[in-house]
Amino acid sequence: MNWKVTQSLPISFEIFRSQDALSFNKIDIDRKLIVIDLNFYNLYCDKIIIDKNTKILTIECLESTKDWKTAESILDFFEKNDVLRRSEPIIAIGGGVLLDIVGFCCSIYRRGIPYIRIPTTLLSLIDASIGIKTSINHFNRRNRFGSFYPPLYSIIDNQFIKTQDDRQISNGVAEMIKLSIVTDQELFLLLEKNVKELMEQRFQGNIANQTINIAIGGMLSQLTSNLWETNLERPVDFGHSFSPIIEMKNVDDLLHGEAVILDCLLSSCIAFIKNMICEDVLIRIFKLIQSYTLPTYHTDFFDIDLLNIALSDTKKHRNGNIFLPLPTAIGSCNITNNLTDPELLLAILKMKELNARF
Ligand SMILES: NC(=O)c1ccc[n+]([C@@H]2O[C@H](COP(=O)([O-])OP(=O)(O)OC[C@H]3O[C@@H](n4cnc5c(N)ncnc54)[C@H](O)[C@@H]3O)[C@@H](O)[C@H]2O)c1
Ligand SMILES: [Zn+2]
């Protein structure tokens, strides 16, 4: 006798934009269980509406503490507060690190409890709070444990970006530049034309709103039809092929977006070497990265042995393929499955040459 079980999992969650996310006026629950980034809490605690039924856990968020130990402290908070399985969604407030860990904990506690995401960094507003991925780092590898686990909804409030420093804002821009190079010429042009205004106004105002809306819409259109990544040929993986291992190796020095953008530049150099883009396009990409004071130079991205080790780890993630997204113009890409050592060496030389020239 054989049996077969077939079911499909309905996925539906909303992403709202709001100008007062901390009033929690969209969240209608009696007891609020909040897990919040410690730095953010210190900056915004007087704005958070707290009543006698609110329980708060603050978490120190660094890439190096996005780990099992932090996850356990969050699971402990759920357990000590006797969280109800269905009707007390956890409210996660913070950057990508906090959202990834809390989402992961919610996905495994009692095999899944609901949660709400309130992103507080540019990077998490346009990327980490848009899809359904959760994770922690382990075995010295990025996101080695994780799950696909959608929130009930995400509340996007770009006012929080005002308190981020320039380096952290540029870190968020890196993921926007990534998306624009491979999928969206309009976003690239907006970022290219408005560097000064976007940075000086800390992503507030009309152009910022337009940029954020296009970035979120663009991410959603890439992710929605492939939520579980059954298709591993993903343009949004641009910048995430060589960078994961190098980011972990430099965990105290390189931010996620910085590692990603260095990978975007190297990948663009590979595209140039493969005659997929001309030099003018490559130079525009280089200059856009530079204009947001993002790094264009890092010795680990010139180390062919390390790059090959990084790529072989990524290959496992892509089921034995390299599936490198490479730009073919501003706003479009092809996924390629072959890269030779001579091509990689020439790309490294090109990246060095661009740095020397500009
Ligand atoms: N799940 C996904 O799909 C996805 C996508 C992209 C990135 N990520 C993950 O996101 C993480 C990076 O996220 P991040 O860049 O937001 O970093 P982060 O969460 O480490 O936050 C950066 C720093 O900003 C502080 N901070 C948070 N909000 C602030 C505010 N409003 N004002 C001032 N400081 C504030 C934090 O305390 C932290 O020190 C990485 O771990 C990456 O893997 C996940
Ligand atoms: Zn990323």
Short mmCIF file of C-alpha atoms and ligand atoms in Angstrom, two decimals:
data_model
loop_
_atom_site.label_atom_id
_atom_site.label_comp_id
_atom_site.label_asym_id
_atom_site.label_seq_id
_atom_site.Cartn_x
_atom_site.Cartn_y
_atom_site.Cartn_z
CA MET A 1 0.00 0.00 0.00
CA ASN A 2 1.29 3.51 -0.83
CA TRP A 3 -0.03 6.90 0.18
CA LYS A 4 0.56 10.32 -1.24
CA VAL A 5 -0.19 13.61 0.50
CA THR A 6 -0.53 16.74 -1.62
CA GLN A 7 -1.33 20.19 -0.29
CA SER A 8 -0.31 23.66 -1.27
CA LEU A 9 0.53 26.31 1.28
CA PRO A 10 -1.31 29.58 0.75
CA ILE A 11 1.05 32.54 1.18
CA SER A 12 -0.30 36.00 1.62
CA PHE A 13 1.25 38.92 3.44
CA GLU A 14 1.13 42.66 3.05
CA ILE A 15 3.77 45.32 3.05
CA PHE A 16 2.40 48.68 4.22
CA ARG A 17 4.09 52.02 4.14
CA SER A 18 3.46 54.07 7.27
CA GLN A 19 4.63 57.29 8.87
CA ASP A 20 4.00 56.17 12.44
CA ALA A 21 4.94 52.52 12.63
CA LEU A 22 5.71 52.75 16.36
CA SER A 23 2.16 53.76 17.27
CA PHE A 24 1.23 50.15 16.46
CA ASN A 25 -2.16 51.42 15.29
CA LYS A 26 -2.34 48.64 12.71
CA ILE A 27 -1.64 45.97 15.32
CA ASP A 28 -4.79 44.96 17.16
CA ILE A 29 -3.62 42.58 19.89
CA ASP A 30 -4.06 42.72 23.68
CA ARG A 31 -0.54 41.76 24.67
CA LYS A 32 2.37 43.07 22.65
CA LEU A 33 5.48 40.90 22.67
CA ILE A 34 8.26 42.95 21.12
CA VAL A 35 11.76 41.85 20.16
CA ILE A 36 13.74 44.94 19.27
CA ASP A 37 17.25 45.96 18.18
CA LEU A 38 19.03 47.45 21.22
CA ASN A 39 20.53 50.45 19.42
CA PHE A 40 17.19 51.26 17.86
CA TYR A 41 15.46 50.92 21.22
CA ASN A 42 17.93 53.36 22.81
CA LEU A 43 17.19 55.89 20.06
CA TYR A 44 13.40 55.49 19.91
CA CYS A 45 12.19 54.14 23.29
CA ASP A 46 10.31 57.34 24.11
CA LYS A 47 8.31 56.97 20.88
CA ILE A 48 7.23 53.38 21.47
CA ILE A 49 3.75 53.14 22.90
CA ILE A 50 4.05 50.80 25.84
CA ASP A 51 1.25 49.70 28.12
CA LYS A 52 1.16 47.31 31.07
CA ASN A 53 0.64 44.37 28.72
CA THR A 54 3.72 45.07 26.63
CA LYS A 55 6.77 42.82 27.03
CA ILE A 56 10.04 43.89 25.44
CA LEU A 57 13.25 42.01 24.74
CA THR A 58 16.20 44.06 23.46
CA ILE A 59 18.85 42.35 21.34
CA GLU A 60 22.34 43.55 20.51
CA CYS A 61 22.47 43.18 16.74
CA LEU A 62 25.68 42.56 14.88
CA GLU A 63 26.43 40.15 12.04
CA SER A 64 28.66 38.34 14.57
CA THR A 65 25.76 37.90 17.02
CA LYS A 66 23.31 36.67 14.37
CA ASP A 67 23.80 33.25 15.88
CA TRP A 68 22.27 30.37 17.73
CA LYS A 69 23.04 31.89 21.15
CA THR A 70 21.00 34.99 20.34
CA ALA A 71 18.26 32.82 18.84
CA GLU A 72 18.10 30.84 22.11
CA SER A 73 17.68 34.03 24.14
CA ILE A 74 14.71 34.96 21.94
CA LEU A 75 13.18 31.48 22.20
CA ASP A 76 13.63 31.75 25.96
CA PHE A 77 11.66 35.03 25.91
CA PHE A 78 8.81 33.29 24.05
CA GLU A 79 8.82 30.44 26.54
CA LYS A 80 8.95 32.61 29.68
CA ASN A 81 6.07 34.74 28.42
CA ASP A 82 3.85 31.76 27.57
CA VAL A 83 3.22 33.11 24.11
CA LEU A 84 -0.06 31.88 22.67
CA ARG A 85 0.37 29.84 19.55
CA ARG A 86 -1.89 31.78 17.15
CA SER A 87 -3.16 35.05 18.56
CA GLU A 88 -0.05 36.81 19.91
CA PRO A 89 2.17 37.64 16.94
CA ILE A 90 5.71 38.63 17.86
CA ILE A 91 6.57 42.18 16.82
CA ALA A 92 10.11 42.27 15.40
CA ILE A 93 11.64 45.75 15.20
CA GLY A 94 15.13 46.31 13.82
CA GLY A 95 17.49 45.94 10.90
CA GLY A 96 18.10 42.86 8.78
CA VAL A 97 19.96 41.03 11.53
CA LEU A 98 17.10 41.35 14.03
CA LEU A 99 14.41 40.51 11.46
CA ASP A 100 16.28 37.46 10.20
CA ILE A 101 16.83 36.01 13.70
CA VAL A 102 13.35 36.74 15.04
CA GLY A 103 11.74 35.33 11.88
CA PHE A 104 13.87 32.20 12.29
CA CYS A 105 12.86 31.79 15.95
CA CYS A 106 9.18 32.29 15.11
CA SER A 107 9.43 29.65 12.39
CA ILE A 108 10.75 26.98 14.76
CA TYR A 109 8.99 27.80 18.05
CA ARG A 110 6.07 25.37 18.35
CA ARG A 111 6.67 24.68 14.64
CA GLY A 112 5.69 28.24 13.81
CA ILE A 113 4.10 31.24 15.49
CA PRO A 114 3.05 34.44 13.68
CA TYR A 115 5.18 37.58 13.53
CA ILE A 116 5.11 41.14 12.26
CA ARG A 117 8.17 42.91 10.83
CA ILE A 118 9.03 46.56 11.36
CA PRO A 119 12.32 47.23 9.53
CA THR A 120 14.43 50.13 10.81
CA THR A 121 17.36 50.35 8.35
CA LEU A 122 17.35 51.25 4.67
CA LEU A 123 18.69 47.80 3.82
CA SER A 124 15.96 46.03 5.76
CA LEU A 125 13.23 48.34 4.41
CA ILE A 126 13.95 47.49 0.79
CA ASP A 127 15.30 43.96 1.11
CA ALA A 128 15.27 41.95 4.36
CA SER A 129 11.60 42.72 5.11
CA ILE A 130 10.33 42.03 1.59
CA GLY A 131 10.81 38.30 1.04
CA ILE A 132 10.10 35.31 3.27
CA LYS A 133 13.63 34.25 4.24
CA THR A 134 14.76 33.94 7.84
CA SER A 135 18.15 32.83 9.12
CA ILE A 136 21.04 32.73 11.53
CA ASN A 137 24.74 32.28 10.76
CA HIS A 138 26.40 29.00 11.80
CA PHE A 139 29.51 26.89 11.02
CA ASN A 140 31.11 30.27 10.24
CA ARG A 141 28.83 30.49 7.21
CA ARG A 142 26.22 33.13 6.46
CA ASN A 143 22.60 32.11 6.90
CA ARG A 144 23.46 28.41 7.28
CA PHE A 145 20.32 27.72 9.32
CA GLY A 146 17.09 29.27 8.19
CA SER A 147 13.62 28.87 6.83
CA PHE A 148 11.13 30.29 4.40
CA TYR A 149 8.59 31.82 6.75
CA PRO A 150 6.38 34.78 5.83
CA PRO A 151 5.33 37.39 8.37
CA LEU A 152 1.72 38.49 8.84
CA TYR A 153 2.85 41.81 7.41
CA SER A 154 5.73 44.29 7.24
CA ILE A 155 5.32 47.95 8.17
CA ILE A 156 7.72 50.21 6.29
CA ASP A 157 8.54 53.60 7.85
CA ASN A 158 11.44 55.37 6.16
CA GLN A 159 11.68 58.03 8.91
CA PHE A 160 13.88 55.63 10.86
CA ILE A 161 16.63 56.08 8.28
CA LYS A 162 17.19 59.61 9.63
CA THR A 163 19.15 58.22 12.56
CA GLN A 164 21.36 55.91 10.51
CA ASP A 165 24.90 57.08 9.80
CA ASP A 166 26.15 57.63 6.24
CA ARG A 167 27.98 54.32 6.08
CA GLN A 168 24.86 52.36 7.10
CA ILE A 169 22.69 54.25 4.60
CA SER A 170 25.17 53.54 1.80
CA ASN A 171 25.10 49.92 2.92
CA GLY A 172 21.37 49.89 2.15
CA VAL A 173 21.89 51.70 -1.15
CA ALA A 174 24.23 48.85 -2.13
CA GLU A 175 21.29 46.42 -2.35
CA MET A 176 19.36 48.99 -4.41
CA ILE A 177 22.28 49.44 -6.81
CA LYS A 178 22.52 45.67 -7.09
CA LEU A 179 18.87 45.37 -8.05
CA SER A 180 19.05 48.31 -10.45
CA ILE A 181 22.06 46.99 -12.39
CA VAL A 182 20.46 43.65 -13.21
CA THR A 183 16.76 44.50 -13.39
CA ASP A 184 15.85 48.17 -13.41
CA GLN A 185 17.31 50.97 -15.49
CA GLU A 186 14.88 53.54 -14.02
CA LEU A 187 16.10 52.81 -10.49
CA PHE A 188 19.72 53.06 -11.65
CA LEU A 189 19.04 56.49 -13.21
CA LEU A 190 17.28 57.74 -10.07
CA LEU A 191 20.18 56.65 -7.89
CA GLU A 192 22.69 58.06 -10.35
CA LYS A 193 21.00 61.47 -10.66
CA ASN A 194 20.11 62.10 -7.02
CA VAL A 195 23.11 60.99 -4.95
CA LYS A 196 23.50 64.28 -3.09
CA GLU A 197 19.82 64.80 -2.33
CA LEU A 198 19.20 61.20 -1.25
CA MET A 199 22.20 61.11 1.05
CA GLU A 200 21.84 64.62 2.49
CA GLN A 201 18.13 64.11 3.16
CA ARG A 202 18.77 60.63 4.52
CA PHE A 203 16.22 59.06 2.19
CA GLN A 204 13.37 61.40 3.15
CA GLY A 205 11.24 63.33 0.64
CA ASN A 206 9.73 62.69 -2.79
CA ILE A 207 12.70 61.28 -4.68
CA ALA A 208 13.51 58.99 -1.75
CA ASN A 209 9.92 57.75 -1.61
CA GLN A 210 9.94 57.11 -5.33
CA THR A 211 13.27 55.27 -5.07
CA ILE A 212 12.13 53.16 -2.12
CA ASN A 213 8.81 52.29 -3.81
CA ILE A 214 10.55 51.24 -7.03
CA ALA A 215 13.09 49.18 -5.08
CA ILE A 216 10.40 47.38 -3.08
CA GLY A 217 8.24 46.80 -6.17
CA GLY A 218 11.28 45.54 -8.06
CA MET A 219 12.26 43.14 -5.29
CA LEU A 220 8.69 41.84 -5.07
CA SER A 221 8.46 41.25 -8.79
CA GLN A 222 11.67 39.20 -8.62
CA LEU A 223 10.69 37.23 -5.51
CA THR A 224 6.95 36.62 -5.75
CA SER A 225 6.96 34.01 -8.51
CA ASN A 226 9.87 32.15 -6.93
CA LEU A 227 9.29 32.50 -3.17
CA TRP A 228 10.85 29.13 -2.26
CA GLU A 229 13.69 29.54 -4.73
CA THR A 230 12.78 26.42 -6.66
CA ASN A 231 14.37 28.22 -9.59
CA LEU A 232 18.00 28.84 -8.60
CA GLU A 233 18.71 31.14 -11.55
CA ARG A 234 17.94 34.37 -9.72
CA PRO A 235 18.94 37.86 -10.89
CA VAL A 236 18.67 39.05 -7.24
CA ASP A 237 21.61 36.77 -6.42
CA PHE A 238 23.79 39.29 -8.27
CA GLY A 239 26.43 40.35 -5.75
CA HIS A 240 25.86 37.25 -3.61
CA SER A 241 28.07 34.74 -5.44
CA PHE A 242 31.58 35.45 -4.13
CA SER A 243 30.65 37.72 -1.22
CA PRO A 244 29.21 35.40 1.47
CA ILE A 245 32.51 33.74 2.44
CA ILE A 246 34.46 37.01 2.14
CA GLU A 247 31.85 38.83 4.24
CA MET A 248 32.15 36.24 7.03
CA LYS A 249 35.96 36.33 6.84
CA ASN A 250 35.81 40.11 7.38
CA VAL A 251 32.77 40.13 9.64
CA ASP A 252 34.05 43.00 11.81
CA ASP A 253 35.12 45.18 8.87
CA LEU A 254 32.76 44.66 5.94
CA LEU A 255 29.03 45.34 6.14
CA HIS A 256 26.67 43.09 4.17
CA GLY A 257 25.96 45.70 1.48
CA GLU A 258 29.68 46.50 1.18
CA ALA A 259 30.56 42.86 0.54
CA VAL A 260 27.66 42.61 -1.92
CA ILE A 261 28.68 45.69 -3.88
CA LEU A 262 32.31 44.51 -4.21
CA ASP A 263 30.90 41.28 -5.64
CA CYS A 264 28.64 43.30 -8.00
CA LEU A 265 31.69 45.16 -9.26
CA LEU A 266 33.76 42.01 -9.74
CA SER A 267 30.80 40.31 -11.48
CA SER A 268 30.41 43.36 -13.74
CA CYS A 269 34.12 43.09 -14.60
CA ILE A 270 33.53 39.42 -15.47
CA ALA A 271 30.64 40.53 -17.72
CA PHE A 272 33.00 43.01 -19.39
CA ILE A 273 35.66 40.33 -19.91
CA LYS A 274 33.01 38.05 -21.43
CA ASN A 275 31.99 40.91 -23.79
CA MET A 276 28.53 41.10 -22.27
CA ILE A 277 28.82 44.82 -21.43
CA CYS A 278 30.96 47.55 -22.92
CA GLU A 279 33.46 49.61 -20.95
CA ASP A 280 31.16 52.65 -20.75
CA VAL A 281 28.54 50.61 -18.87
CA LEU A 282 31.19 49.17 -16.56
CA ILE A 283 32.50 52.64 -15.78
CA ARG A 284 28.99 53.91 -15.00
CA ILE A 285 28.54 51.04 -12.57
CA PHE A 286 31.92 51.75 -10.97
CA LYS A 287 31.16 55.46 -10.63
CA LEU A 288 27.71 54.91 -9.17
CA ILE A 289 29.18 52.64 -6.49
CA GLN A 290 31.90 55.18 -5.79
CA SER A 291 29.44 58.09 -5.59
CA TYR A 292 27.76 56.48 -2.57
CA THR A 293 31.20 56.06 -0.94
CA LEU A 294 30.85 52.31 -1.13
CA PRO A 295 34.04 50.25 -1.41
CA THR A 296 35.39 49.37 -4.85
CA TYR A 297 38.65 47.86 -3.62
CA HIS A 298 39.30 44.93 -1.31
CA THR A 299 42.29 42.61 -1.44
CA ASP A 300 40.14 39.51 -0.80
CA PHE A 301 38.32 40.24 -4.06
CA PHE A 302 41.70 40.04 -5.84
CA ASP A 303 42.60 36.64 -4.36
CA ILE A 304 41.68 34.08 -7.02
CA ASP A 305 42.06 31.10 -4.66
CA LEU A 306 39.71 32.64 -2.13
CA LEU A 307 37.25 33.61 -4.88
CA ASN A 308 37.23 30.02 -6.13
CA ILE A 309 36.64 28.68 -2.60
CA ALA A 310 33.77 31.16 -2.21
CA LEU A 311 32.28 30.16 -5.55
CA SER A 312 32.46 26.46 -4.76
CA ASP A 313 30.45 27.07 -1.56
CA THR A 314 27.90 29.06 -3.56
CA LYS A 315 27.77 26.20 -6.06
CA LYS A 316 26.40 23.89 -3.36
CA HIS A 317 23.77 26.51 -2.57
CA ARG A 318 22.87 26.56 -6.28
CA ASN A 319 22.70 22.78 -6.50
CA GLY A 320 26.02 22.24 -8.28
CA ASN A 321 25.76 25.22 -10.64
CA ILE A 322 27.39 28.62 -10.40
CA PHE A 323 24.42 30.41 -11.99
CA LEU A 324 26.26 33.75 -11.99
CA PRO A 325 23.95 36.69 -12.73
CA LEU A 326 25.94 39.00 -15.02
CA PRO A 327 24.72 42.33 -16.43
CA THR A 328 24.14 42.63 -20.17
CA ALA A 329 23.25 46.35 -19.95
CA ILE A 330 22.07 48.70 -17.21
CA GLY A 331 18.85 47.05 -16.06
CA SER A 332 19.20 43.58 -17.55
CA CYS A 333 21.20 40.41 -17.03
CA ASN A 334 21.87 36.86 -18.11
CA ILE A 335 22.62 33.95 -15.85
CA THR A 336 25.80 32.19 -16.89
CA ASN A 337 27.00 28.80 -15.76
CA ASN A 338 30.61 28.94 -16.79
CA LEU A 339 33.58 30.94 -15.63
CA THR A 340 37.18 30.04 -16.37
CA ASP A 341 40.18 30.94 -14.21
CA PRO A 342 41.69 33.11 -16.98
CA GLU A 343 38.40 35.07 -17.19
CA LEU A 344 38.35 35.53 -13.43
CA LEU A 345 41.98 36.66 -13.44
CA LEU A 346 41.31 39.19 -16.20
CA ALA A 347 38.27 40.47 -14.28
CA ILE A 348 40.42 40.98 -11.17
CA LEU A 349 42.94 42.91 -13.25
CA LYS A 350 40.12 45.03 -14.71
CA MET A 351 38.80 45.82 -11.22
CA LYS A 352 42.30 46.85 -10.13
CA GLU A 353 42.74 48.95 -13.25
CA LEU A 354 39.43 50.81 -12.66
CA ASN A 355 40.53 51.58 -9.11
CA ALA A 356 43.86 52.91 -10.35
CA ARG A 357 42.17 55.00 -13.06
CA PHE A 358 39.40 56.60 -10.96
N1 LIG B 1 16.07 37.85 4.82
C1 LIG B 1 16.47 38.49 3.74
O1 LIG B 1 15.87 38.33 2.67
C2 LIG B 1 17.63 39.41 3.80
C3 LIG B 1 17.90 40.25 2.72
C4 LIG B 1 18.97 41.13 2.81
C5 LIG B 1 19.76 41.16 3.94
N2 LIG B 1 19.48 40.32 4.97
C6 LIG B 1 20.31 40.33 6.17
O2 LIG B 1 20.25 41.63 6.76
C7 LIG B 1 21.42 41.82 7.53
C8 LIG B 1 21.92 43.23 7.34
O3 LIG B 1 20.89 44.11 7.75
P1 LIG B 1 21.20 45.63 8.15
O4 LIG B 1 22.07 46.24 7.15
O5 LIG B 1 19.88 46.23 8.44
O6 LIG B 1 22.12 45.50 9.44
P2 LIG B 1 21.83 45.42 11.00
O7 LIG B 1 20.55 44.78 11.30
O8 LIG B 1 23.07 44.87 11.59
O9 LIG B 1 21.73 46.97 11.41
C9 LIG B 1 22.84 47.80 11.26
C10 LIG B 1 23.12 48.64 12.52
O10 LIG B 1 22.15 49.67 12.60
C11 LIG B 1 21.58 49.75 13.91
N3 LIG B 1 20.26 50.33 13.69
C12 LIG B 1 19.10 49.70 13.36
N4 LIG B 1 18.15 50.61 13.08
C13 LIG B 1 18.70 51.83 13.25
C14 LIG B 1 18.22 53.17 13.10
N5 LIG B 1 16.98 53.41 12.65
N6 LIG B 1 19.05 54.20 13.38
C15 LIG B 1 20.32 53.96 13.75
N7 LIG B 1 20.85 52.71 13.89
C16 LIG B 1 20.04 51.67 13.64
C17 LIG B 1 21.67 48.34 14.41
O11 LIG B 1 21.70 48.30 15.81
C18 LIG B 1 23.00 47.88 13.83
O12 LIG B 1 24.07 48.30 14.65
C19 LIG B 1 22.41 40.75 7.11
O13 LIG B 1 22.52 39.79 8.14
C20 LIG B 1 21.77 40.12 5.90
O14 LIG B 1 22.07 38.75 5.77
C21 LIG B 1 18.43 39.46 4.92
ZN ZN B 2 21.95 40.76 0.39
#
